[in-house]
XYZ file of C-alpha atoms in Angstrom:
430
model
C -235.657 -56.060 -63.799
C -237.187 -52.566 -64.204
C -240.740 -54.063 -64.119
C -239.959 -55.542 -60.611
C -238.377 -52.393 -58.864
C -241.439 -50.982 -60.269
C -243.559 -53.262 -58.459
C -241.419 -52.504 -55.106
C -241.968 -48.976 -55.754
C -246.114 -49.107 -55.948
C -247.446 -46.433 -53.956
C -244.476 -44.528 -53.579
C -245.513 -41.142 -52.160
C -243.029 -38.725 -53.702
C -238.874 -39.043 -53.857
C -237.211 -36.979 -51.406
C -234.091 -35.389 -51.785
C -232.705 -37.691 -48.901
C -233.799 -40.755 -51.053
C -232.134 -38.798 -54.046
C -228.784 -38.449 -52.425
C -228.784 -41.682 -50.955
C -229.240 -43.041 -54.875
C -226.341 -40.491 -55.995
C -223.480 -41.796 -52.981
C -224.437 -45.491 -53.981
C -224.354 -44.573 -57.264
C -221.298 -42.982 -57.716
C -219.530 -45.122 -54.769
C -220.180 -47.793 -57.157
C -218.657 -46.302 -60.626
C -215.373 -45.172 -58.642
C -214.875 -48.915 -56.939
C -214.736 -50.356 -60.618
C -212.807 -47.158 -61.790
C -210.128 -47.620 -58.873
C -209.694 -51.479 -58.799
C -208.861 -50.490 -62.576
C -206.428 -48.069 -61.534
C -205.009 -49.514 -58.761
C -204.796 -53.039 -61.127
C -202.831 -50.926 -63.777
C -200.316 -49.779 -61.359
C -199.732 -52.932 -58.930
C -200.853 -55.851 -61.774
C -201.172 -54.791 -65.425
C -197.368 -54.073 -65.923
C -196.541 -57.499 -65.111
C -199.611 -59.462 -66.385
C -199.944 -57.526 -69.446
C -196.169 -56.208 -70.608
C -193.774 -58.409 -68.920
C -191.377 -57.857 -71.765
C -190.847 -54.392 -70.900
C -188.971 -52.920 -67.936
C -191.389 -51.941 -64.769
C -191.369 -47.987 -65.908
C -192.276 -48.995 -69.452
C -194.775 -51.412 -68.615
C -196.132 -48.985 -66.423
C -196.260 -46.376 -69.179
C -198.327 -48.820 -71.481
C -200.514 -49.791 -68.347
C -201.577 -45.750 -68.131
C -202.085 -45.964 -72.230
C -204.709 -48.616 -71.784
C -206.203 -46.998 -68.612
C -206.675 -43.654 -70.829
C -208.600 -45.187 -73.253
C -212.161 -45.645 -70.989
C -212.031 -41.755 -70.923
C -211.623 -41.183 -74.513
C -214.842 -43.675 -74.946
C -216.967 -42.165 -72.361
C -217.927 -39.240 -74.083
C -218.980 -41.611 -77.211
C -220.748 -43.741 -74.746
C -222.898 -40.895 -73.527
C -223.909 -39.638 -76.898
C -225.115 -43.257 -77.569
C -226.793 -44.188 -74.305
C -228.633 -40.295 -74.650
C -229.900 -42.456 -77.758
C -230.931 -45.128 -75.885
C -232.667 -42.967 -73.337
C -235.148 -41.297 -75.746
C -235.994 -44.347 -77.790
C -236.425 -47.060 -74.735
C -236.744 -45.025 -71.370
C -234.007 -44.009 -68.663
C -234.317 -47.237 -66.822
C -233.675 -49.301 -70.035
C -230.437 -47.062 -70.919
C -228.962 -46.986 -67.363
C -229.754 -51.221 -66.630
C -227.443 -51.636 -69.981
C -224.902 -48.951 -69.211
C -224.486 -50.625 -66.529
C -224.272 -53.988 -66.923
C -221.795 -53.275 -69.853
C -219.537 -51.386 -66.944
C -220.137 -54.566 -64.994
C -219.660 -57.052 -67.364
C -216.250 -55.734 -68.971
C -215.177 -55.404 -64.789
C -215.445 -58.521 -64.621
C -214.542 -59.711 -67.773
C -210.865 -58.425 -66.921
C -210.812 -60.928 -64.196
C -210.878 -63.399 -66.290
C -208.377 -62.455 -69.123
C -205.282 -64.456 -69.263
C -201.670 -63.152 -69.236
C -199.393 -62.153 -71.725
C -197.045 -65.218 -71.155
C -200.321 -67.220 -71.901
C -201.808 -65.751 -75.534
C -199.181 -63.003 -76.330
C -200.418 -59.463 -77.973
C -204.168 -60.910 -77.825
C -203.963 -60.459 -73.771
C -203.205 -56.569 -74.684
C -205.799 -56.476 -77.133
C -208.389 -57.914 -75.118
C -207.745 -55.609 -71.882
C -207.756 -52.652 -74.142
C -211.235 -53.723 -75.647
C -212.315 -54.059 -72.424
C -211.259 -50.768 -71.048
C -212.885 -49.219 -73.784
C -216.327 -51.017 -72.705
C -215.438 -49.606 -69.252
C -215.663 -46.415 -70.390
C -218.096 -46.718 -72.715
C -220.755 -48.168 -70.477
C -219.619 -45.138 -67.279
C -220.822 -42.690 -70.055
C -223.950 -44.267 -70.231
C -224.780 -43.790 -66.250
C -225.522 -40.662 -66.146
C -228.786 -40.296 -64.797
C -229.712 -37.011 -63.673
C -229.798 -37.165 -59.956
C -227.142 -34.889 -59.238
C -228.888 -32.313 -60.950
C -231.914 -32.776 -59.507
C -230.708 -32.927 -56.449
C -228.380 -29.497 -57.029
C -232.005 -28.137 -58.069
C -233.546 -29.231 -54.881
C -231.043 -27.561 -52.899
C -232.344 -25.019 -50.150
C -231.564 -21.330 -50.635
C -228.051 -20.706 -49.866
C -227.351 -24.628 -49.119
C -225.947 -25.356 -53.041
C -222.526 -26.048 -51.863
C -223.541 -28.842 -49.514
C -225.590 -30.458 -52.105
C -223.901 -29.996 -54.969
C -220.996 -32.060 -52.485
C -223.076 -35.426 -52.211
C -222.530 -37.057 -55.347
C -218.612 -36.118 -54.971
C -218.277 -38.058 -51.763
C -218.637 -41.527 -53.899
C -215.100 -40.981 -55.359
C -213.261 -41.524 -51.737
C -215.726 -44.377 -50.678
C -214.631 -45.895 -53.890
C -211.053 -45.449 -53.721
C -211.028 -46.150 -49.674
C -213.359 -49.466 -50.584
C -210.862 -50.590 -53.770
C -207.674 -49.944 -51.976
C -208.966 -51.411 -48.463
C -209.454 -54.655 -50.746
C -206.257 -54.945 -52.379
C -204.401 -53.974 -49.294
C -205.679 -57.306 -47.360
C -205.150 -59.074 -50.600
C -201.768 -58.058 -51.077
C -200.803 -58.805 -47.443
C -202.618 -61.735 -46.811
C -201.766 -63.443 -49.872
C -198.069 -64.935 -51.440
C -196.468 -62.004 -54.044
C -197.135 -65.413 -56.124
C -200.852 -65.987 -55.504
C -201.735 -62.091 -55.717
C -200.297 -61.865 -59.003
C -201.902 -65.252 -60.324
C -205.063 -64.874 -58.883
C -205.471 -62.497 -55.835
C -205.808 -59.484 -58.077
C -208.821 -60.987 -60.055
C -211.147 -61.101 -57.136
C -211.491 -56.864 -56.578
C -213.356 -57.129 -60.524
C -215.639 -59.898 -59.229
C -216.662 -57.549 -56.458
C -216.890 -54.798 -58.544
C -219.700 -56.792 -60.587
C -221.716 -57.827 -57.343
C -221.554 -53.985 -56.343
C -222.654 -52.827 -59.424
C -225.617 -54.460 -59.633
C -226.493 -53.424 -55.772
C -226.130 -50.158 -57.144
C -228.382 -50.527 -60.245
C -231.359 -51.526 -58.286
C -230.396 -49.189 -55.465
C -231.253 -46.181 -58.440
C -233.747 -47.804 -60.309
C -235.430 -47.705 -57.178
C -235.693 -43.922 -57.775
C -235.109 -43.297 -61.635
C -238.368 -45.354 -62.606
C -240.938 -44.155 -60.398
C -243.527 -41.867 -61.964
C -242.751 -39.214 -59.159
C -239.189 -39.073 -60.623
C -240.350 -38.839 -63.980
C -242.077 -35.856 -63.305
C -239.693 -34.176 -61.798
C -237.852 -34.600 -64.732
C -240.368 -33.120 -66.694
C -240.724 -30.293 -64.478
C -236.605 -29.316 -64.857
C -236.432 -30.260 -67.952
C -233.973 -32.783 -67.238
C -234.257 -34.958 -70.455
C -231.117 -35.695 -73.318
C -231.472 -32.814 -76.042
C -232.442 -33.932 -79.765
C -229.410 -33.141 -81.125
C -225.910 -33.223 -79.173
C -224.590 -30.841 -82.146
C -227.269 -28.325 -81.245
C -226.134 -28.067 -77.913
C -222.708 -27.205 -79.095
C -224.061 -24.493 -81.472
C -225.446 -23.090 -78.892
C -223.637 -23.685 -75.421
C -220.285 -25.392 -76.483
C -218.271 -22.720 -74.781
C -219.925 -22.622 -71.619
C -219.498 -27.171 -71.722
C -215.894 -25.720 -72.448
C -215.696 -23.442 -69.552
C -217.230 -26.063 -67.112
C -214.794 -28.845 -67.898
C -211.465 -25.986 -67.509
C -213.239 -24.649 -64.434
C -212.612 -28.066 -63.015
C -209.142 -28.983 -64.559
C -206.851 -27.844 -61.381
C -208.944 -30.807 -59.437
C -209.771 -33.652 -62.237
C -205.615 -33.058 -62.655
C -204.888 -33.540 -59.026
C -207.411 -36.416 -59.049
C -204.870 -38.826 -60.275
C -201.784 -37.085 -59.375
C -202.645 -38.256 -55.664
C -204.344 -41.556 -56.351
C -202.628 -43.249 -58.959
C -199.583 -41.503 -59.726
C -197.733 -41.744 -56.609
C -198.265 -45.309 -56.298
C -197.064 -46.036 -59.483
C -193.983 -43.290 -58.899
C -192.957 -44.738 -55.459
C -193.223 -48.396 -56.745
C -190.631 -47.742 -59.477
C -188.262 -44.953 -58.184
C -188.773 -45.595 -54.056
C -187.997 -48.619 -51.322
C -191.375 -47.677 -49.847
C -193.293 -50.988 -49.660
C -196.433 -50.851 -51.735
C -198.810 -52.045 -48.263
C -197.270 -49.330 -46.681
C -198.473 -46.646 -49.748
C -201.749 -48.365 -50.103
C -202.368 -47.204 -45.700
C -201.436 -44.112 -46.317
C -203.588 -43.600 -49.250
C -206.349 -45.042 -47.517
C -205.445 -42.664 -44.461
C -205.665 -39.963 -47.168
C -209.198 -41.085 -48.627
C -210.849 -40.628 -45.142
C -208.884 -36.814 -45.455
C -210.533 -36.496 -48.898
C -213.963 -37.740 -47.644
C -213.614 -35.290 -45.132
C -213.189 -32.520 -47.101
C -215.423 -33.001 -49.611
C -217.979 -32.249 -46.941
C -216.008 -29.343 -45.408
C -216.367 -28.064 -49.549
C -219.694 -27.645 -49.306
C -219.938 -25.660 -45.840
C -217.410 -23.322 -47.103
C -218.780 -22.702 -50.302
C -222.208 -21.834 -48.826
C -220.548 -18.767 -47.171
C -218.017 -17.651 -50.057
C -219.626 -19.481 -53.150
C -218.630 -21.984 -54.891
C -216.608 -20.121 -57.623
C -214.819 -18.612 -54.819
C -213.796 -21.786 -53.383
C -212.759 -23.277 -56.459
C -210.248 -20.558 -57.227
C -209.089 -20.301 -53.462
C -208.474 -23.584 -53.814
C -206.897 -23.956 -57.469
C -204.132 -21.240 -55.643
C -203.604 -24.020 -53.434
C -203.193 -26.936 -55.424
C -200.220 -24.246 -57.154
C -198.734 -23.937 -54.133
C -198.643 -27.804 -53.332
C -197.685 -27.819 -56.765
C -194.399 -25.820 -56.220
C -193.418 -28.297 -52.819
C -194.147 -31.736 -54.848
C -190.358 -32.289 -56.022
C -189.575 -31.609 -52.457
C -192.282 -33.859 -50.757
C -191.998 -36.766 -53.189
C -188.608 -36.472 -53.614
C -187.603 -36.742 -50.159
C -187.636 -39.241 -47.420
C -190.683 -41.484 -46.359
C -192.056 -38.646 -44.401
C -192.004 -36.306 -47.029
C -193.581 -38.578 -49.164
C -196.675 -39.552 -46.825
C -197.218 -35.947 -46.818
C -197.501 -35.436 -49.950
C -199.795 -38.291 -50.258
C -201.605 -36.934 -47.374
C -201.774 -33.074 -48.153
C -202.819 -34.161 -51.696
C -205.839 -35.912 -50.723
C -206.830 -33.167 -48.440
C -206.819 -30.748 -51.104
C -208.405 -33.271 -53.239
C -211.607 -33.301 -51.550
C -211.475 -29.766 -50.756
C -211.085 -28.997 -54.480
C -213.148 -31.926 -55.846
C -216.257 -31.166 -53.592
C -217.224 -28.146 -55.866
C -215.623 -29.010 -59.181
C -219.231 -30.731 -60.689
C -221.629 -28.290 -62.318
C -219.601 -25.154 -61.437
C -220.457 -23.522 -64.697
C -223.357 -25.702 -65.627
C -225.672 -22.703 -64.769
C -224.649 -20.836 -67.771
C -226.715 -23.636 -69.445
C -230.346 -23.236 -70.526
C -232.715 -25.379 -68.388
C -232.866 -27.673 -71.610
C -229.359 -28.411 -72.066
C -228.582 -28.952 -68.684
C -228.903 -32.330 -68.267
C -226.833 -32.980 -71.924
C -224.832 -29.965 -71.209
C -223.534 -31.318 -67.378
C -222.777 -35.146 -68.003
C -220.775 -34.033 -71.488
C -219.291 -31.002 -69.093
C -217.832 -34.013 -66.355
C -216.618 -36.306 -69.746
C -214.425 -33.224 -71.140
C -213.111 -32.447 -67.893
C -212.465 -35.881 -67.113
C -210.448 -36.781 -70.561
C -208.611 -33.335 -70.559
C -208.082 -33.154 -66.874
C -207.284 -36.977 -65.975
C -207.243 -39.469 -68.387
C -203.233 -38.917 -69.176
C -202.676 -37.412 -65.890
C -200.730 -40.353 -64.845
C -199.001 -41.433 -68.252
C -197.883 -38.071 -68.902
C -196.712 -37.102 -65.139
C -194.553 -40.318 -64.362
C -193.474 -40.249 -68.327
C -191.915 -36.728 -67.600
C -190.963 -36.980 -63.694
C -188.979 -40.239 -65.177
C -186.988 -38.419 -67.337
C -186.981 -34.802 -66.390
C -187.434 -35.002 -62.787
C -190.410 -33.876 -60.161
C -190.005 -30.849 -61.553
C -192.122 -31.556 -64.467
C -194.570 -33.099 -62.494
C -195.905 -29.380 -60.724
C -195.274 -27.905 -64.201
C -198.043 -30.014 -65.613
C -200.147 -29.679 -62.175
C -199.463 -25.476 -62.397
C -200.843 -25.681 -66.183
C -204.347 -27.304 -64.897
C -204.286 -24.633 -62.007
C -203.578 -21.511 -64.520
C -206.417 -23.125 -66.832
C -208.918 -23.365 -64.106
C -208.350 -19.889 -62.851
C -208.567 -18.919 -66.174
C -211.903 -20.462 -66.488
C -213.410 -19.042 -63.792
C -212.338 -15.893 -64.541
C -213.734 -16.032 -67.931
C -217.365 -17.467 -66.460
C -217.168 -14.857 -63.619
C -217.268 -11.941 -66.517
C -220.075 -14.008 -67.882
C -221.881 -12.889 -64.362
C -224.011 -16.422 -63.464
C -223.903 -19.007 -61.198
């Protein structure tokens, strides 16, 4: 496969960052469809496929335990694929990163129920999951940091926006698809077989997406751009961590407020509203989708504002916010339908607003090269600390503490993101 994009790529006069940001919006559009058919599966599916022997809040709970496990792996799966990378090539490591992603996607579709092989349906989808996770830590492959490097004087905040705006084309792609499914199809049907066919898509996409990088990642003009930025895996993970482990941990708590929210809005509410709230699940699923044009929207409004007040600026402006939303949630989720759309709504705005600048805020602390290493380990931290329990641990204590508990747990991530940035603001880079 890499030998034929090569071939399509034969006198290819240079990349340009337009090609490179087209690669990063397919690319990442691609990862978050898989990552929110999972997520959408775990709330709407999984309870009742996989734990049918529980009530539907403590299937749900064990739904969110399997969906955290893909985060715990990814970090693992990075190390390994870095591996890869140096001993076979870039294009070698990120064709089997993702075909893994693609192939334990689509695997799920296939996995029978628990009223079919027992325990063995939980072990399987758990396996899985991990491979999920594992093979998203292997698809890292530089082009957001090239492209943050090709940014124009005073235009980082736009680009260092573009690979952001995959997560809402994901999530407005995933929950388009199970929002026909779900209405067009019997409750019946959807749960026997409607659900499978988002994780067949997800496989077809992915592999769209693999040749739409390769495209880029294996020309020899990309290469040496590479070698120009130093954007190659480090020897030695450990050495990075001697050396720059505070400033991966400052990156991935600079970031926390958002990665939090990321879930708290997408997953969470849909999984809170189905087991505490009349609302009918089509019903959340428009809204949400309502609210993933908001976030796609302000992703891009991220980047114009934090060309004019930088981006540690915005993040911090907008951590306060996220505490104040924070503060409202028992009232907006707690109340009537209303209420709750706007909290759905609101959330997603500040989502994108927030989420737009959370990548590579502190990355620049990094030596040129660690900064490849340095940023996709930076996004795994963030991502298992900010939002793989998110959801498990904010309907686990709304359920028996009330909503208050959810914008305790939200106000934590805010006070450790402003904490962050305070500490990389004394550290005086960008």
């Amino acid at each position: 496969m890499e030998r034929d994009v090569s071939k399509l790529n034969s006198g290819h006069s240079g990349v340009a960052p337009s090609e490179i940001a087209v690669g990063v919006i397919v690319g990442r559009a691609s990862e978050y469809f898989d990552y929110f058919v999972y997520g959408i599966a775990s709330v709407l599916v999984f309870p009742g496929v996989f734990f049918p022997f529980e009530e539907p809040l403590e299937g749900t709970l064990y739904s969110f335990v399997v969906f955290a496990l893909a985060f715990i792996a990814r970090p693992i799966g990075t190390i390994v694929f870095f591996n890869i990378e140096r001993r076979w090539g870039r294009g070698v490591k990120l064709t089997s990163a993702l075909f893994m992603l693609g192939f334990a996607t689509a695997g799920i579709a296939f996995l029978p129920g628990y009223e079919s092989i027992g325990p063995w349906a939980i072990v399987l989808l758990s396996v899985l999951r991990c491979f999920q996770g594992f093979g998203l830590g292997g698809s890292w492959d530089g082009l957001p940091s090239l492209l943050a490097l090709h940014a124009p004087p005073k235009r980082h905040g736009w680009y260092a926006m573009i690979p952001q705006l995959g997560a809402p084309i994901g999530f407005i792609i995933a929950a388009g698809l199970f929002l026909y499914l779900y209405t067009e199809l019997t409750p019946a049907d959807f749960m026997d077989w409607g659900w499978r066919y988002p994780f067949y898509v997800a496989f077809t996409i992915n592999v769209v997406a693999l040749f739409a990088r390769l495209r880029i990642v294996v020309t020899e003009e990309y290469e040496q751009l590479l070698d120009k930025y130093q954007l190659h895996p480090v020897e030695k993970v450990s050495e990075l961590l001697d050396t720059s482990g505070g400033s991966v941990v400052i990156g991935a708590f600079a970031a926390l407020a958002s990665y939090a929210l990321f879930h708290l809005v997408t997953v969470f509410p849909l999984s809170w509203l189905i087991v505490h709230s009349a609302q009918a699940i089509d019903d959340i699923l428009i809204v949400q989708i309502f609210g993933g044009v908001l976030a796609l929207f302000g992703v891009m409004a991220s980047g114009w504002i934090a060309d004019r007040i930088g981006r540690r600026s915005t993040l911090g402006i907008m951590a306060a916010l996220i505490g104040v939303f924070a503060a409202l949630s028992p009232l907006m989720l707690g109340g009537q339908v209303i209420h709750q759309n706007i909290f759905i709504l609101v959330g997603f705005a500040l989502l994108g607003l927030s989420y737009g600048q959370s990548a590579g805020a502190a990355t620049g602390n990094l030596e040129a090269k660690y900064r490849y290493t340095g940023a996709a380990l930076t996004s795994d931290l963030a991502w298992l600390i900010g939002a793989a329990f998110a959801p498990l641990v904010a309907i686990g204590l709304s359920s028996h503490f009330g909503l208050v508990a959810l914008s305790g747990y939200l106000l934590s991530g805010v006070v450790c993101t402003l904490l962050a940035l305070r500490i990389n603001r004394s550290l005086n880079k960008d």
